[in-house]
mmCIF file of C-alpha atoms in Angstrom:
data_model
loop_
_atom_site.group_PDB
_atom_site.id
_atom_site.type_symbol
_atom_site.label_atom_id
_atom_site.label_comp_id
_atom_site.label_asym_id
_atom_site.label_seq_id
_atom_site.Cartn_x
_atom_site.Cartn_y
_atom_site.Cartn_z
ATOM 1 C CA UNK C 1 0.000 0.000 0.000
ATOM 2 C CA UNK C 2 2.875 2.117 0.860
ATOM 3 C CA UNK C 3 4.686 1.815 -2.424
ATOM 4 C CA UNK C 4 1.403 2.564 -4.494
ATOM 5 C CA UNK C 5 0.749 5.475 -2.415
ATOM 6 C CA UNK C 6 4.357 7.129 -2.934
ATOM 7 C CA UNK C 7 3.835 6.028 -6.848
ATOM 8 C CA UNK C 8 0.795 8.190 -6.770
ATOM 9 C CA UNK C 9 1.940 10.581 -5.124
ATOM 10 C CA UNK C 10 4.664 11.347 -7.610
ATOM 11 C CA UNK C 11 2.335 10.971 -10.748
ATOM 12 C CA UNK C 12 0.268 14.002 -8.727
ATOM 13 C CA UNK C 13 3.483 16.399 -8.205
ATOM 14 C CA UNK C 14 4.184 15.320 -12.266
ATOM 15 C CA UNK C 15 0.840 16.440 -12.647
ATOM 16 C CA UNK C 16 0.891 19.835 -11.243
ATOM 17 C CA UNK C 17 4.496 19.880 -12.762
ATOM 18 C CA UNK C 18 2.761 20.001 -16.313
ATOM 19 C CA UNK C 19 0.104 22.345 -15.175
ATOM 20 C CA UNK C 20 2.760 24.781 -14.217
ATOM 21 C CA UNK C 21 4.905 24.624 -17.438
ATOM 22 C CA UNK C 22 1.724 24.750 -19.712
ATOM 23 C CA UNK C 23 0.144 27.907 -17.497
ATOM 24 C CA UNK C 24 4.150 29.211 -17.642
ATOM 25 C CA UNK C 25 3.899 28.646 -21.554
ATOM 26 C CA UNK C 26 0.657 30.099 -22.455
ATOM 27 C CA UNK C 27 1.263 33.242 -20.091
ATOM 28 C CA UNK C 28 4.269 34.362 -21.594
ATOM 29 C CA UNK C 29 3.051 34.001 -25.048
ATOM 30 C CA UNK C 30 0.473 36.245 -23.883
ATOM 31 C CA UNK C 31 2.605 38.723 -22.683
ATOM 32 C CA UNK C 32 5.048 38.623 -25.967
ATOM 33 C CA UNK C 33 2.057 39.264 -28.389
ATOM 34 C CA UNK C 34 0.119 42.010 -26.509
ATOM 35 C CA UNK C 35 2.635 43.176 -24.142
ATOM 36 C CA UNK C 36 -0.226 43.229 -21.449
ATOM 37 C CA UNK C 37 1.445 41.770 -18.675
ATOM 38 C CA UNK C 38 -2.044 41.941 -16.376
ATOM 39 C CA UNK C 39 -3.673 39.523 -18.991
ATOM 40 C CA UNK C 40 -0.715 37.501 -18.736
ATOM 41 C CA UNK C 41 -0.748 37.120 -15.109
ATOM 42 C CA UNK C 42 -4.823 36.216 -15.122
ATOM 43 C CA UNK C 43 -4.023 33.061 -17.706
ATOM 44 C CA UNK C 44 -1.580 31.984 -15.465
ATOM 45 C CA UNK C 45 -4.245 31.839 -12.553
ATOM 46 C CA UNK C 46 -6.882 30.816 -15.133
ATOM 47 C CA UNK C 47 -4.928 27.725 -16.098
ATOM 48 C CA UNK C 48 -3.693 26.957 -12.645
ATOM 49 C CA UNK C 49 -7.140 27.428 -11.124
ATOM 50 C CA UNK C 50 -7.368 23.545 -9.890
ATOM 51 C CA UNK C 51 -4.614 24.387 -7.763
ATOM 52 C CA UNK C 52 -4.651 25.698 -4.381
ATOM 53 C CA UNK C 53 -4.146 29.420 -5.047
ATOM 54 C CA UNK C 54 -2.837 30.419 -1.463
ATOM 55 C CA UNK C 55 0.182 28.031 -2.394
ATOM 56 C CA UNK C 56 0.558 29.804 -5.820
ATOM 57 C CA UNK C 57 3.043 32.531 -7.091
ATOM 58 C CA UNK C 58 2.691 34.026 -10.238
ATOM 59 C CA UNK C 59 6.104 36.579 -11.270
ATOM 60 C CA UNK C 60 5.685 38.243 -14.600
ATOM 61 C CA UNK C 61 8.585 40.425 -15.575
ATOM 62 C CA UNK C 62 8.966 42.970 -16.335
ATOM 63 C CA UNK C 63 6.171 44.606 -14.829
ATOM 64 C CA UNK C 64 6.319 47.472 -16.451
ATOM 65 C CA UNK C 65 5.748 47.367 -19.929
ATOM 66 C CA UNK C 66 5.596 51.332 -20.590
ATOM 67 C CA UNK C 67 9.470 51.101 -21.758
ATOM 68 C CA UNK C 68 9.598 47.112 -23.921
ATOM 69 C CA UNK C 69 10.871 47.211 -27.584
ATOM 70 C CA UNK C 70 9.758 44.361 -30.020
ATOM 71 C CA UNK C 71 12.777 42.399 -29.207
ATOM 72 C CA UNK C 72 12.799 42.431 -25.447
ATOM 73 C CA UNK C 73 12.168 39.310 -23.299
ATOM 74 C CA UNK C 74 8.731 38.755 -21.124
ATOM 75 C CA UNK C 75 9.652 36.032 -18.089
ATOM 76 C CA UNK C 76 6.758 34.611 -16.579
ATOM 77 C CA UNK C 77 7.913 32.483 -13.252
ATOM 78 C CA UNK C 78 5.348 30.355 -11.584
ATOM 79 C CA UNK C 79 5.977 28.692 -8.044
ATOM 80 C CA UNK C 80 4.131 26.722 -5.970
ATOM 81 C CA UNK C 81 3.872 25.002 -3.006
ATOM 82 C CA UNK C 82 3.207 21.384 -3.152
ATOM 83 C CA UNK C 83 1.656 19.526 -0.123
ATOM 84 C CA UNK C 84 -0.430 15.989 0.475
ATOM 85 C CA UNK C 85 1.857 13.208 1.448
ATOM 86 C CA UNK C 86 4.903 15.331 0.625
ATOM 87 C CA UNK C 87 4.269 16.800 3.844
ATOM 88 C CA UNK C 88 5.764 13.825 5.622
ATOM 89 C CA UNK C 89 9.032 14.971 4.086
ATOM 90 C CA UNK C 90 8.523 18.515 4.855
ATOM 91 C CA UNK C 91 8.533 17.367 8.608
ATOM 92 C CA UNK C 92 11.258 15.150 8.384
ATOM 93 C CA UNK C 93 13.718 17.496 6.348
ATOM 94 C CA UNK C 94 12.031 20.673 7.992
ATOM 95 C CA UNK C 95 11.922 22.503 3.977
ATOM 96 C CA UNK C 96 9.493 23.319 2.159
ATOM 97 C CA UNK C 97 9.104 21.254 -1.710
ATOM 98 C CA UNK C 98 7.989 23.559 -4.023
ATOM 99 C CA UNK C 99 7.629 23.027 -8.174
ATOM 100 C CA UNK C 100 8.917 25.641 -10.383
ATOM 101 C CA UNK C 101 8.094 27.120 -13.937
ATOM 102 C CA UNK C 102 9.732 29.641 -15.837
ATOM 103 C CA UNK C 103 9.216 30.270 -19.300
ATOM 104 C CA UNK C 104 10.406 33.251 -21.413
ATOM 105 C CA UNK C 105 9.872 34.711 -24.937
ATOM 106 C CA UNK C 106 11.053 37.799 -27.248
ATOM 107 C CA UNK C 107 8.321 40.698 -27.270
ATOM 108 C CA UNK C 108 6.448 40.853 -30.509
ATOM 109 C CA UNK C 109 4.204 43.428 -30.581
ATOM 110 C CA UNK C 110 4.135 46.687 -28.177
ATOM 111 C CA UNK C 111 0.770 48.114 -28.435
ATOM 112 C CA UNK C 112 -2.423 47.329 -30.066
ATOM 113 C CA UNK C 113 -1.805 49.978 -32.956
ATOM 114 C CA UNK C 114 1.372 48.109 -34.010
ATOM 115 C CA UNK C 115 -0.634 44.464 -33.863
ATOM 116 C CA UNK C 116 -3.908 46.476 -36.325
ATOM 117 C CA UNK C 117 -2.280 49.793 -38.384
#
Protein backbone atom coordinates (compact mmCIF):
# COMPACT_ATOMS: atom_id res chain seq x y z
CA UNK A 1 0.00 0.00 0.00
CA UNK A 2 2.88 2.12 0.86
CA UNK A 3 4.69 1.81 -2.42
CA UNK A 4 1.40 2.56 -4.49
CA UNK A 5 0.75 5.48 -2.41
CA UNK A 6 4.36 7.13 -2.93
CA UNK A 7 3.84 6.03 -6.85
CA UNK A 8 0.80 8.19 -6.77
CA UNK A 9 1.94 10.58 -5.12
CA UNK A 10 4.66 11.35 -7.61
CA UNK A 11 2.33 10.97 -10.75
CA UNK A 12 0.27 14.00 -8.73
CA UNK A 13 3.48 16.40 -8.20
CA UNK A 14 4.18 15.32 -12.27
CA UNK A 15 0.84 16.44 -12.65
CA UNK A 16 0.89 19.83 -11.24
CA UNK A 17 4.50 19.88 -12.76
CA UNK A 18 2.76 20.00 -16.31
CA UNK A 19 0.10 22.34 -15.18
CA UNK A 20 2.76 24.78 -14.22
CA UNK A 21 4.91 24.62 -17.44
CA UNK A 22 1.72 24.75 -19.71
CA UNK A 23 0.14 27.91 -17.50
CA UNK A 24 4.15 29.21 -17.64
CA UNK A 25 3.90 28.65 -21.55
CA UNK A 26 0.66 30.10 -22.45
CA UNK A 27 1.26 33.24 -20.09
CA UNK A 28 4.27 34.36 -21.59
CA UNK A 29 3.05 34.00 -25.05
CA UNK A 30 0.47 36.25 -23.88
CA UNK A 31 2.61 38.72 -22.68
CA UNK A 32 5.05 38.62 -25.97
CA UNK A 33 2.06 39.26 -28.39
CA UNK A 34 0.12 42.01 -26.51
CA UNK A 35 2.63 43.18 -24.14
CA UNK A 36 -0.23 43.23 -21.45
CA UNK A 37 1.45 41.77 -18.67
CA UNK A 38 -2.04 41.94 -16.38
CA UNK A 39 -3.67 39.52 -18.99
CA UNK A 40 -0.71 37.50 -18.74
CA UNK A 41 -0.75 37.12 -15.11
CA UNK A 42 -4.82 36.22 -15.12
CA UNK A 43 -4.02 33.06 -17.71
CA UNK A 44 -1.58 31.98 -15.46
CA UNK A 45 -4.25 31.84 -12.55
CA UNK A 46 -6.88 30.82 -15.13
CA UNK A 47 -4.93 27.73 -16.10
CA UNK A 48 -3.69 26.96 -12.65
CA UNK A 49 -7.14 27.43 -11.12
CA UNK A 50 -7.37 23.54 -9.89
CA UNK A 51 -4.61 24.39 -7.76
CA UNK A 52 -4.65 25.70 -4.38
CA UNK A 53 -4.15 29.42 -5.05
CA UNK A 54 -2.84 30.42 -1.46
CA UNK A 55 0.18 28.03 -2.39
CA UNK A 56 0.56 29.80 -5.82
CA UNK A 57 3.04 32.53 -7.09
CA UNK A 58 2.69 34.03 -10.24
CA UNK A 59 6.10 36.58 -11.27
CA UNK A 60 5.69 38.24 -14.60
CA UNK A 61 8.59 40.42 -15.58
CA UNK A 62 8.97 42.97 -16.34
CA UNK A 63 6.17 44.61 -14.83
CA UNK A 64 6.32 47.47 -16.45
CA UNK A 65 5.75 47.37 -19.93
CA UNK A 66 5.60 51.33 -20.59
CA UNK A 67 9.47 51.10 -21.76
CA UNK A 68 9.60 47.11 -23.92
CA UNK A 69 10.87 47.21 -27.58
CA UNK A 70 9.76 44.36 -30.02
CA UNK A 71 12.78 42.40 -29.21
CA UNK A 72 12.80 42.43 -25.45
CA UNK A 73 12.17 39.31 -23.30
CA UNK A 74 8.73 38.76 -21.12
CA UNK A 75 9.65 36.03 -18.09
CA UNK A 76 6.76 34.61 -16.58
CA UNK A 77 7.91 32.48 -13.25
CA UNK A 78 5.35 30.35 -11.58
CA UNK A 79 5.98 28.69 -8.04
CA UNK A 80 4.13 26.72 -5.97
CA UNK A 81 3.87 25.00 -3.01
CA UNK A 82 3.21 21.38 -3.15
CA UNK A 83 1.66 19.53 -0.12
CA UNK A 84 -0.43 15.99 0.48
CA UNK A 85 1.86 13.21 1.45
CA UNK A 86 4.90 15.33 0.62
CA UNK A 87 4.27 16.80 3.84
CA UNK A 88 5.76 13.83 5.62
CA UNK A 89 9.03 14.97 4.09
CA UNK A 90 8.52 18.52 4.86
CA UNK A 91 8.53 17.37 8.61
CA UNK A 92 11.26 15.15 8.38
CA UNK A 93 13.72 17.50 6.35
CA UNK A 94 12.03 20.67 7.99
CA UNK A 95 11.92 22.50 3.98
CA UNK A 96 9.49 23.32 2.16
CA UNK A 97 9.10 21.25 -1.71
CA UNK A 98 7.99 23.56 -4.02
CA UNK A 99 7.63 23.03 -8.17
CA UNK A 100 8.92 25.64 -10.38
CA UNK A 101 8.09 27.12 -13.94
CA UNK A 102 9.73 29.64 -15.84
CA UNK A 103 9.22 30.27 -19.30
CA UNK A 104 10.41 33.25 -21.41
CA UNK A 105 9.87 34.71 -24.94
CA UNK A 106 11.05 37.80 -27.25
CA UNK A 107 8.32 40.70 -27.27
CA UNK A 108 6.45 40.85 -30.51
CA UNK A 109 4.20 43.43 -30.58
CA UNK A 110 4.13 46.69 -28.18
CA UNK A 111 0.77 48.11 -28.43
CA UNK A 112 -2.42 47.33 -30.07
CA UNK A 113 -1.81 49.98 -32.96
CA UNK A 114 1.37 48.11 -34.01
CA UNK A 115 -0.63 44.46 -33.86
CA UNK A 116 -3.91 46.48 -36.32
CA UNK A 117 -2.28 49.79 -38.38
Amino acid sequence: IAFILVVSQLGHMVYVQNILEQASRESARIAATTADTQRAEKTALRITSGLKQEDLSVNVMPRDTQNLAIGDFVQVELTYRYRGLAAVIEALTQKEIRLQSMSMMRIECISKKEMFP
